[in-house]
Amino acid sequence: MDLTDLTIKQAHQGFKKKEFSARELALAYLKKIKQTDKDLNAYLSVAEESALSDAELADKKIASGNFSELTGIPCAIKDAILVEGQKCTAASKILKNYTAVYDATVTKKLKKEGSVILGKTNTDEFTMGASTENSAFGVVKNPHDKTRVAGGSSGGSAAAVAAKEACFSLGSDTGGSIRLPASFCGIVGLNPTYGSVSRYGLIAHASSLDQIGPMTKNVEDCKIVFNVIKGKDKKDATSVESEIQNSKFEIRNSRIGVPKEYFAEGLDKEVEKIIKNAIKKAEQAGAEIEEISLPNTKYCIACYYIIVPSEASSNLARFDGIKYGYSDQSQKTLMQVYYKSRGEGFGLEPKRRIMLGTHSLSFGYYDAYYKKAQEVRKLVKQDFTKAFEKIDLIFCPVAPFPAFKIGEKADNPLSMYLVDIYTCGVKLAGLPGLSLPAGNVGGLPVGLQIIGNHFEENKILAIAQELENVL
Amino acid sequence: MISKKEVEHIAKLARLELTENEIEKMQKDLSAILDYFDLLKSAPLPSKILQKQNLGGQAQNLRKDEAERCQLSDEIIGSAPDKKDDYIKVKAIL
């Protein structure tokens, strides 16, 4: 038996039956990382020593009989989420030598359960991108085809789970950064409702959209991890305690909306076939399928790429060469330290977003860009509100195509931005969405996106789990 | 096309030093992206009711404005590239 094949649930059963120890499971994953990650580049750092001491603690818990489903389960954390004592770089040169001085709330929650943290995963710099090609430390390769991207920005977290270099991982999603790599790598990825999970200790990209979420081998595992990390945290004022829904959700009692705008020009024919097949399977299982319209979809990318860089330009102002991170101390004046440290520390994409955001917020342009985008955001949100008056869930593609070639879009930022076409509207509206493996095109995985109303992750997860068995 | 001067102006506002190559690339990239944003001009205006609605609505979750002791001040100050005692040291301002 290869221990890295096991899901969270299966590994937990194994611990219960004393078939193997948490140390053995951790060692199996660490061995796998050594074997395959040189090639994939999913990890930016591996914390072998602390992982083994986590495992030792977990084994003690297991021996006591008082342990939970995540006790002893090896996981990987996106390198934009703080783990105390470990480097946290956000895949940026500006944070190359930064060591986290505290745990993110999600990290704290995983540690409390006794999870084993294997290391930190690669991402686009400051989570800005759709392919991890913007990482300052090299691109993540797709485990299904190493000439292709793993998707981004949580590409390292997705590839690590797909290549069995971690039992599960945490990613973060601002415009599609969990769902897109999950789709490209053939795993399950959940972007929770805005406010479901605390962002305390997540390096901020765009604060009105950022969410942390689980990336797992299957839906059952996704549910387990989500239930651990969610909830109100006094250190994140936007976090809320969602009500527990005890109702049973089944495909046969659900109304599923299919937005016509998501099946328009630009959608790969093979991807369309796979998504339509998944919708058909839901219909055969008794769901009511209804075509819906989200008429402001065409404005989503423009709206998103004004709001996000605006917030990012403000969030990234903290990297000034003074408080922490890279600093050019050879400069004579404070101003020169700012210019040099930021100029040398940031890569091209953060620079582009800082420039775009600064421009959108600047005198004379604010009304035309930022204010207009905020108005359009309300329209996008209203589209979804109206849709959810008559349906339970939305089914659509995660991306217009499967994983693309490394380098294919790297030199054209606008074409990279357009990859977010089916994922960023959800974020503008603050909704939850999940990517479920639904098939493949020539060996490249394709994800079905299941979108729910605010705080209805349970409904998404229940339907996804049922569908997982028939796809 | 956005001018070199405009790019330099924005970079200055953003406290960002750009190389000549980067300025040239920014001119090209920002122009293409800003042109794409023109799409929003055709977007309808939100209704009066919608305009008044708050997008977030999280203000009610704010905690009381009470000071709490932070246990991390030493570690946080310790992360600064240059410091003296408990102070972060900066270069000359003028």
XYZ file of C-alpha atoms in Angstrom:
565
model
C 0.000 0.000 0.000
C 1.331 3.454 -0.899
C 0.336 5.626 2.051
C 0.284 8.759 -0.125
C -2.673 7.326 -2.071
C -4.930 7.639 0.967
C -7.477 10.389 1.456
C -7.817 12.186 4.790
C -10.689 9.917 5.755
C -8.823 6.744 4.778
C -5.653 7.799 6.604
C -7.754 8.596 9.669
C -9.246 5.089 9.537
C -5.716 3.706 9.245
C -4.677 5.555 12.405
C -7.721 4.228 14.207
C -6.879 0.668 13.269
C -3.194 1.254 14.095
C -2.195 0.180 10.576
C 0.511 2.844 10.415
C 1.710 5.808 12.449
C 1.560 9.540 11.732
C 5.363 9.441 11.503
C 5.202 6.752 8.805
C 2.635 8.755 6.882
C 4.714 11.934 7.145
C 7.840 10.061 6.042
C 5.974 8.656 3.024
C 5.024 12.173 1.910
C 8.491 13.594 2.591
C 9.958 10.781 0.478
C 7.506 11.540 -2.313
C 8.436 15.230 -2.206
C 12.126 14.313 -2.543
C 11.367 12.046 -5.479
C 9.129 14.288 -7.533
C 9.288 17.902 -6.452
C 12.616 18.801 -7.997
C 10.771 18.478 -11.257
C 7.401 19.985 -10.286
C 8.546 22.893 -8.073
C 5.314 22.790 -6.060
C 7.116 23.514 -2.787
C 9.136 26.619 -1.986
C 10.271 25.166 1.338
C 9.927 21.810 3.035
C 10.000 21.725 6.823
C 11.115 18.155 7.370
C 12.217 18.550 10.967
C 9.130 20.376 12.228
C 6.875 18.058 10.198
C 8.356 15.051 11.952
C 7.951 16.674 15.347
C 4.327 17.515 14.423
C 3.899 13.832 13.531
C 5.393 12.712 16.818
C 2.892 14.885 18.696
C 0.097 13.503 16.532
C 1.136 9.941 17.320
C 0.848 10.742 21.018
C -2.631 12.136 20.463
C -3.598 9.081 18.445
C -2.275 6.760 21.151
C -4.432 8.603 23.690
C -7.490 7.796 21.576
C -8.628 11.406 21.686
C -7.954 12.674 18.163
C -9.766 14.224 15.250
C -9.940 13.573 11.521
C -7.050 15.927 10.742
C -4.725 14.618 13.462
C -1.534 13.352 11.857
C -2.645 14.299 8.343
C 0.200 15.845 6.303
C -0.644 19.075 4.537
C 0.954 21.881 2.543
C 0.325 25.582 3.053
C 0.418 28.214 0.336
C 3.407 30.451 0.897
C 1.175 33.490 1.355
C -0.169 32.105 4.653
C 1.949 32.475 7.784
C 3.351 29.516 9.700
C 5.293 30.697 12.724
C 9.030 30.193 12.473
C 8.903 29.298 8.771
C 9.771 31.502 5.852
C 6.835 33.187 4.158
C 7.846 34.702 0.837
C 4.611 35.078 -1.146
C 6.984 33.924 -3.939
C 8.485 37.401 -3.990
C 12.089 38.533 -3.832
C 10.969 41.294 -1.484
C 10.088 38.668 1.165
C 12.793 36.151 0.246
C 14.273 36.158 3.751
C 11.152 36.933 5.761
C 10.323 34.543 8.593
C 6.780 34.567 9.968
C 6.622 35.653 13.593
C 3.118 34.304 14.194
C 0.639 31.761 12.879
C -2.251 32.635 10.600
C -5.592 31.733 12.196
C -6.041 28.850 9.730
C -2.561 27.553 10.592
C -3.386 27.749 14.274
C -6.594 25.797 13.686
C -4.803 23.054 11.738
C -2.117 22.814 14.410
C -4.764 22.509 17.097
C -6.171 19.478 15.276
C -2.681 17.997 15.114
C -2.138 18.264 11.355
C 1.402 17.809 10.085
C 2.666 20.802 8.102
C 5.044 19.544 5.414
C 5.991 22.903 3.949
C 5.056 25.984 1.973
C 3.861 25.905 -1.600
C 4.693 27.965 -4.647
C 2.357 30.651 -5.947
C 2.319 33.577 -8.317
C 4.093 36.492 -6.646
C 1.727 37.929 -4.020
C -0.891 35.511 -5.445
C -1.102 37.630 -8.603
C -1.577 35.396 -11.584
C -3.270 32.399 -13.141
C -0.294 30.145 -13.868
C 2.423 30.554 -11.145
C 4.654 31.864 -13.931
C 4.813 35.077 -11.896
C 6.598 33.323 -9.022
C 10.046 34.778 -8.366
C 11.193 31.216 -7.688
C 10.199 29.389 -10.850
C 7.016 28.036 -12.399
C 5.070 25.050 -11.007
C 4.685 22.286 -13.566
C 1.435 20.457 -14.065
C 1.767 16.871 -12.775
C -0.380 15.670 -15.703
C 1.865 17.268 -18.351
C 5.086 18.938 -17.332
C 5.163 21.230 -20.351
C 2.000 22.893 -19.018
C 1.154 25.189 -16.130
C -0.529 23.963 -12.947
C -2.754 27.049 -12.918
C -2.527 29.818 -10.381
C -2.112 31.388 -8.176
C -2.342 28.405 -5.767
C -0.552 26.241 -8.357
C 1.895 24.774 -5.846
C -0.912 23.771 -3.481
C -2.823 22.138 -6.352
C 0.165 20.322 -7.867
C 1.270 19.085 -4.422
C -2.096 17.383 -3.834
C -2.363 16.085 -7.415
C 1.153 14.611 -7.269
C 0.498 13.127 -3.810
C 3.143 15.331 -2.222
C 0.548 16.344 0.410
C -2.696 14.796 1.613
C -4.373 18.188 1.371
C -3.366 21.815 1.083
C -4.563 25.327 1.720
C -4.770 27.880 -1.057
C -6.193 31.354 -1.374
C -8.596 32.693 -3.975
C -8.914 36.325 -5.039
C -10.136 35.883 -8.609
C -9.987 32.138 -9.154
C -6.708 31.179 -7.499
C -8.068 28.045 -5.805
C -10.580 26.878 -8.401
C -8.430 27.384 -11.477
C -5.389 25.342 -10.358
C -7.763 22.740 -8.879
C -9.377 22.439 -12.311
C -6.031 22.282 -14.149
C -4.595 19.674 -11.762
C -7.721 17.531 -11.361
C -8.361 17.992 -7.655
C -11.164 19.500 -5.545
C -10.789 23.172 -4.574
C -13.228 25.288 -2.592
C -13.332 29.059 -2.578
C -15.507 29.747 0.490
C -17.956 32.625 0.869
C -16.276 35.954 1.598
C -16.169 36.005 5.407
C -16.383 32.241 5.956
C -12.720 31.772 6.793
C -10.454 34.168 8.688
C -7.729 35.822 6.616
C -5.649 36.796 9.639
C -2.106 35.875 8.645
C -2.778 35.740 4.909
C -0.592 38.194 3.004
C -3.156 40.574 1.555
C -3.708 40.907 -2.175
C -7.168 42.471 -2.572
C -8.895 42.588 0.782
C -12.489 42.852 -0.439
C -12.062 39.498 -2.244
C -9.306 37.374 -0.647
C -10.415 34.046 0.862
C -8.516 30.996 2.104
C -9.852 27.584 1.161
C -9.100 23.837 1.082
C -7.598 21.910 -1.848
C -8.132 18.168 -1.534
C -8.203 14.765 -3.208
C -11.993 14.482 -2.985
C -15.126 16.272 -1.757
C -15.342 14.443 1.555
C -11.848 15.666 2.484
C -12.762 19.169 1.376
C -15.672 19.163 3.793
C -13.456 17.973 6.650
C -10.872 20.726 6.122
C -13.462 23.450 5.528
C -15.264 22.614 8.770
C -12.002 23.016 10.669
C -10.831 26.321 9.167
C -14.128 28.224 8.941
C -15.699 30.501 11.524
C -15.537 33.926 13.056
C -12.192 35.242 14.209
C -11.903 38.444 16.167
C -8.673 39.154 14.313
C -10.517 39.402 10.960
C -13.430 41.825 11.209
C -14.926 40.519 7.959
C -15.191 36.952 9.252
C -18.561 35.679 10.419
C -19.940 32.590 12.061
C -22.187 31.007 9.464
C -25.315 29.247 10.542
C -25.129 25.493 10.491
C -27.508 24.098 7.924
C -28.833 20.760 8.976
C -31.028 20.232 5.948
C -30.185 17.374 3.656
C -29.264 18.459 0.168
C -29.753 16.060 -2.707
C -29.407 16.426 -6.445
C -32.947 15.177 -6.997
C -34.371 18.091 -5.002
C -32.219 20.791 -6.475
C -32.683 23.422 -9.127
C -29.527 24.047 -11.083
C -28.950 27.170 -13.125
C -26.746 27.167 -16.208
C -25.662 30.696 -17.167
C -25.791 31.112 -20.937
C -23.068 33.775 -20.873
C -20.604 31.162 -19.591
C -21.057 29.009 -22.676
C -20.465 31.734 -25.236
C -17.574 32.342 -27.598
C -14.136 31.403 -26.289
C -15.125 28.190 -24.517
C -13.138 25.188 -25.743
C -15.514 22.695 -27.420
C -14.099 19.703 -25.535
C -14.399 21.506 -22.195
C -17.973 22.419 -23.079
C -18.766 18.760 -23.765
C -17.408 17.704 -20.367
C -19.368 20.398 -18.502
C -22.575 19.644 -20.441
C -22.109 15.967 -19.633
C -21.832 16.765 -15.911
C -25.015 18.837 -16.142
C -26.726 15.928 -17.895
C -25.641 13.561 -15.127
C -27.211 15.905 -12.576
C -30.397 15.985 -14.632
C -30.461 12.194 -14.802
C -30.119 12.131 -11.017
C -33.292 14.218 -10.812
C -32.131 17.823 -10.767
C -34.165 20.495 -12.455
C -31.946 22.276 -14.977
C -32.699 25.835 -15.964
C -30.915 28.221 -18.278
C -30.216 31.498 -16.516
C -28.694 34.815 -17.513
C -25.976 36.794 -15.781
C -26.125 39.741 -18.175
C -23.216 41.724 -16.724
C -20.710 38.875 -17.110
C -18.989 40.715 -19.957
C -17.911 43.493 -17.582
C -16.488 41.200 -14.880
C -12.841 41.115 -15.996
C -12.591 44.873 -16.507
C -14.338 45.524 -13.197
C -12.176 42.994 -11.380
C -8.893 44.270 -12.838
C -9.651 47.794 -11.664
C -10.767 46.906 -8.140
C -8.060 44.325 -7.464
C -5.026 46.397 -8.522
C -6.493 49.380 -6.650
C -6.652 47.384 -3.437
C -3.323 45.692 -4.172
C -1.543 49.005 -4.733
C -2.707 50.041 -1.290
C -1.928 46.689 0.393
C 1.538 46.506 -1.135
C 2.416 49.978 0.130
C 3.511 48.279 3.363
C 6.517 46.780 1.559
C 8.659 49.853 1.820
C 12.075 48.545 2.827
C 11.592 49.901 6.344
C 9.526 47.498 8.431
C 10.502 44.090 7.054
C 11.533 42.382 3.859
C 14.095 43.419 1.271
C 15.704 46.787 1.871
C 18.399 48.634 -0.037
C 20.235 50.140 2.916
C 22.953 51.676 0.739
C 20.664 54.590 -0.132
C 21.108 57.960 1.536
C 17.535 59.197 1.946
C 14.289 57.614 3.043
C 12.713 58.287 -0.346
C 15.537 56.520 -2.156
C 15.138 53.507 0.125
C 11.465 53.322 -0.875
C 12.130 53.570 -4.616
C 15.076 51.172 -4.681
C 13.708 48.542 -2.287
C 10.364 48.381 -4.072
C 11.900 48.646 -7.531
C 14.342 45.809 -6.899
C 12.112 43.716 -4.637
C 8.892 43.457 -6.640
C 8.563 41.421 -9.816
C 6.868 42.606 -12.970
C 3.257 41.585 -12.173
C 3.047 43.238 -8.732
C 4.620 46.307 -10.320
C 2.033 46.264 -13.085
C -0.799 45.996 -10.554
C 0.637 48.706 -8.329
C 0.849 50.953 -11.407
C -2.674 50.085 -12.599
C -4.127 50.566 -9.132
C -2.303 53.808 -8.475
C -3.508 55.116 -11.832
C -7.125 54.003 -11.217
C -7.171 55.750 -7.851
C -5.321 58.879 -8.912
C -6.706 62.382 -9.306
C -8.628 62.783 -12.537
C -9.067 59.032 -13.148
C -10.841 57.876 -9.983
C -14.380 58.424 -11.287
C -13.773 56.802 -14.659
C -12.090 53.716 -13.248
C -12.452 52.925 -9.550
C -15.876 54.475 -8.961
C -17.255 53.038 -12.184
C -15.897 49.584 -11.301
C -17.561 49.732 -7.886
C -20.892 50.498 -9.569
C -20.480 47.646 -12.014
C -19.582 45.354 -9.135
C -23.039 46.008 -7.700
C -24.607 45.054 -11.016
C -22.646 41.802 -11.101
C -23.701 41.031 -7.551
C -27.320 41.797 -8.403
C -27.175 39.345 -11.343
C -26.336 36.540 -8.934
C -28.872 37.689 -6.316
C -31.619 37.529 -8.940
C -30.452 34.136 -10.184
C -30.479 32.634 -6.693
C -34.108 33.685 -6.216
C -35.127 30.728 -8.371
C -32.230 28.287 -8.311
C -30.098 26.501 -5.681
C -26.772 26.204 -7.455
C -25.041 27.287 -10.636
C -23.103 24.812 -12.802
C -20.529 26.163 -15.266
C -16.921 25.713 -16.344
C -14.038 26.892 -14.128
C -11.927 27.932 -17.089
C -12.476 28.188 -20.843
C -9.725 25.627 -21.526
C -7.561 23.001 -19.815
C -4.005 23.770 -18.608
C -2.112 25.825 -21.176
C 1.544 25.577 -22.178
C 4.195 27.181 -19.992
C 5.107 30.466 -21.659
C 1.987 30.606 -23.838
C 0.505 33.651 -22.117
C 3.456 34.846 -20.067
C 4.223 37.907 -22.188
C 0.663 39.109 -22.600
C -0.839 40.204 -19.273
C -4.281 40.920 -20.728
C -4.636 37.392 -22.132
C -3.590 36.046 -18.716
C -6.252 38.237 -17.042
C -8.923 36.817 -19.352
C -8.323 33.327 -17.909
C -10.374 34.498 -14.889
C -13.505 35.030 -16.985
C -15.644 32.344 -15.252
C -14.137 32.652 -11.775
C -13.897 36.367 -10.958
C -17.633 37.212 -11.101
C -18.178 34.862 -8.157
C -15.593 36.842 -6.207
C -17.055 40.235 -7.051
C -20.323 38.937 -5.584
C -18.601 37.356 -2.533
C -20.004 33.905 -3.328
C -18.644 30.412 -2.675
C -17.564 28.209 -5.584
C -16.001 24.786 -5.922
C -14.042 23.069 -8.676
C -14.926 19.398 -9.092
C -12.958 17.148 -11.472
C -15.412 16.355 -14.275
C -13.337 14.729 -17.003
C -10.283 15.317 -19.126
C -9.236 16.458 -22.573
C -6.344 14.349 -23.834
C -5.237 13.608 -20.272
C -5.642 17.195 -19.050
C -8.201 17.548 -16.237
C -11.250 19.783 -16.532
C -13.166 21.092 -13.536
C -16.875 21.748 -13.182
C -17.593 24.882 -11.188
C -20.427 24.680 -8.666
C -21.452 28.080 -7.341
C -23.773 28.527 -4.367
C -25.452 31.379 -2.570
C -23.687 33.104 0.328
C -22.693 30.723 3.141
C -24.213 27.716 1.374
C -20.967 25.744 1.199
C -22.791 22.755 2.721
C -25.177 22.653 -0.210
C -22.303 22.869 -2.717
C -20.350 20.154 -0.916
C -23.329 17.788 -0.603
C -24.226 18.072 -4.277
C -20.577 17.839 -5.346
C -20.113 14.687 -3.313
C -23.142 13.048 -4.860
C -22.050 14.076 -8.342
C -18.476 12.909 -7.731
C -19.758 9.347 -7.550
C -21.390 9.435 -10.982
C -18.848 11.457 -12.972
C -0.743 54.851 -25.984
C 0.093 56.065 -22.514
C 3.184 58.294 -22.578
C 6.541 57.675 -20.965
C 5.969 60.756 -18.857
C 2.650 59.416 -17.553
C 4.254 56.083 -16.624
C 7.001 57.928 -14.769
C 4.416 60.047 -12.966
C 2.422 56.999 -11.780
C 5.631 55.212 -10.735
C 6.595 58.235 -8.690
C 3.205 58.264 -6.944
C 3.669 54.559 -6.221
C 7.267 54.990 -4.945
C 8.461 52.487 -7.506
C 11.742 52.681 -9.362
C 11.421 51.320 -12.880
C 14.204 50.554 -15.333
C 14.082 51.947 -18.900
C 13.010 48.514 -20.150
C 10.262 48.302 -17.536
C 8.963 51.756 -18.432
C 8.730 50.722 -22.063
C 6.951 47.469 -21.162
C 4.582 49.324 -18.794
C 3.670 51.752 -21.564
C 2.680 48.866 -23.801
C 0.968 46.710 -21.147
C -0.917 49.491 -19.357
C -2.151 50.919 -22.656
C -3.609 47.578 -23.741
C -5.227 47.024 -20.339
C -6.617 50.565 -20.053
C -8.044 50.272 -23.573
C -9.790 47.092 -22.467
C -11.291 48.950 -19.475
C -13.159 51.184 -21.961
C -15.663 48.323 -22.076
C -17.090 49.614 -18.790
C -18.269 52.799 -20.502
C -21.069 50.775 -22.069
C -22.162 49.275 -18.721
C -25.585 50.414 -17.507
C -25.860 52.673 -14.468
C -27.057 50.887 -11.339
C -30.534 51.843 -10.150
C -30.853 54.545 -7.477
C -31.618 51.921 -4.824
C -28.644 49.819 -5.798
C -26.358 52.834 -5.780
C -27.163 53.448 -2.138
C -26.553 49.841 -1.106
C -23.352 49.053 0.696
C -21.338 46.326 -0.986
C -19.809 44.927 2.155
C -22.135 45.498 5.063
C -19.603 44.192 7.587
C -19.458 47.348 9.697
C -21.700 45.790 12.332
C -18.982 43.207 13.030
C -16.455 45.713 14.261
C -15.170 45.025 17.733
C -14.963 47.680 20.413
C -12.043 50.021 20.020
C -10.150 48.760 23.039
C -6.401 48.471 23.328
C -5.002 44.988 23.839
C -1.478 44.000 24.697
C 0.341 42.503 21.733
C 2.848 39.829 22.681
C 4.708 40.117 19.415
C 6.214 43.593 19.490
C 9.800 42.364 19.973
C 9.562 39.901 17.080
C 7.884 42.451 14.825
C 10.475 45.143 15.516
C 13.118 42.448 15.172
C 12.089 41.954 11.536
C 13.103 45.503 10.600
C 16.253 45.825 8.491
C 17.682 48.564 10.716
C 16.833 49.364 14.321
C 18.120 50.898 17.492
C 16.834 49.605 20.811
C 13.055 49.393 20.425
C 12.934 51.773 17.493
C 12.951 51.139 13.753
C 15.666 53.285 12.244
C 15.090 55.121 8.968
C 17.317 57.172 6.683
C 17.317 60.934 6.558
C 13.910 62.266 5.586
C 15.124 65.514 4.061
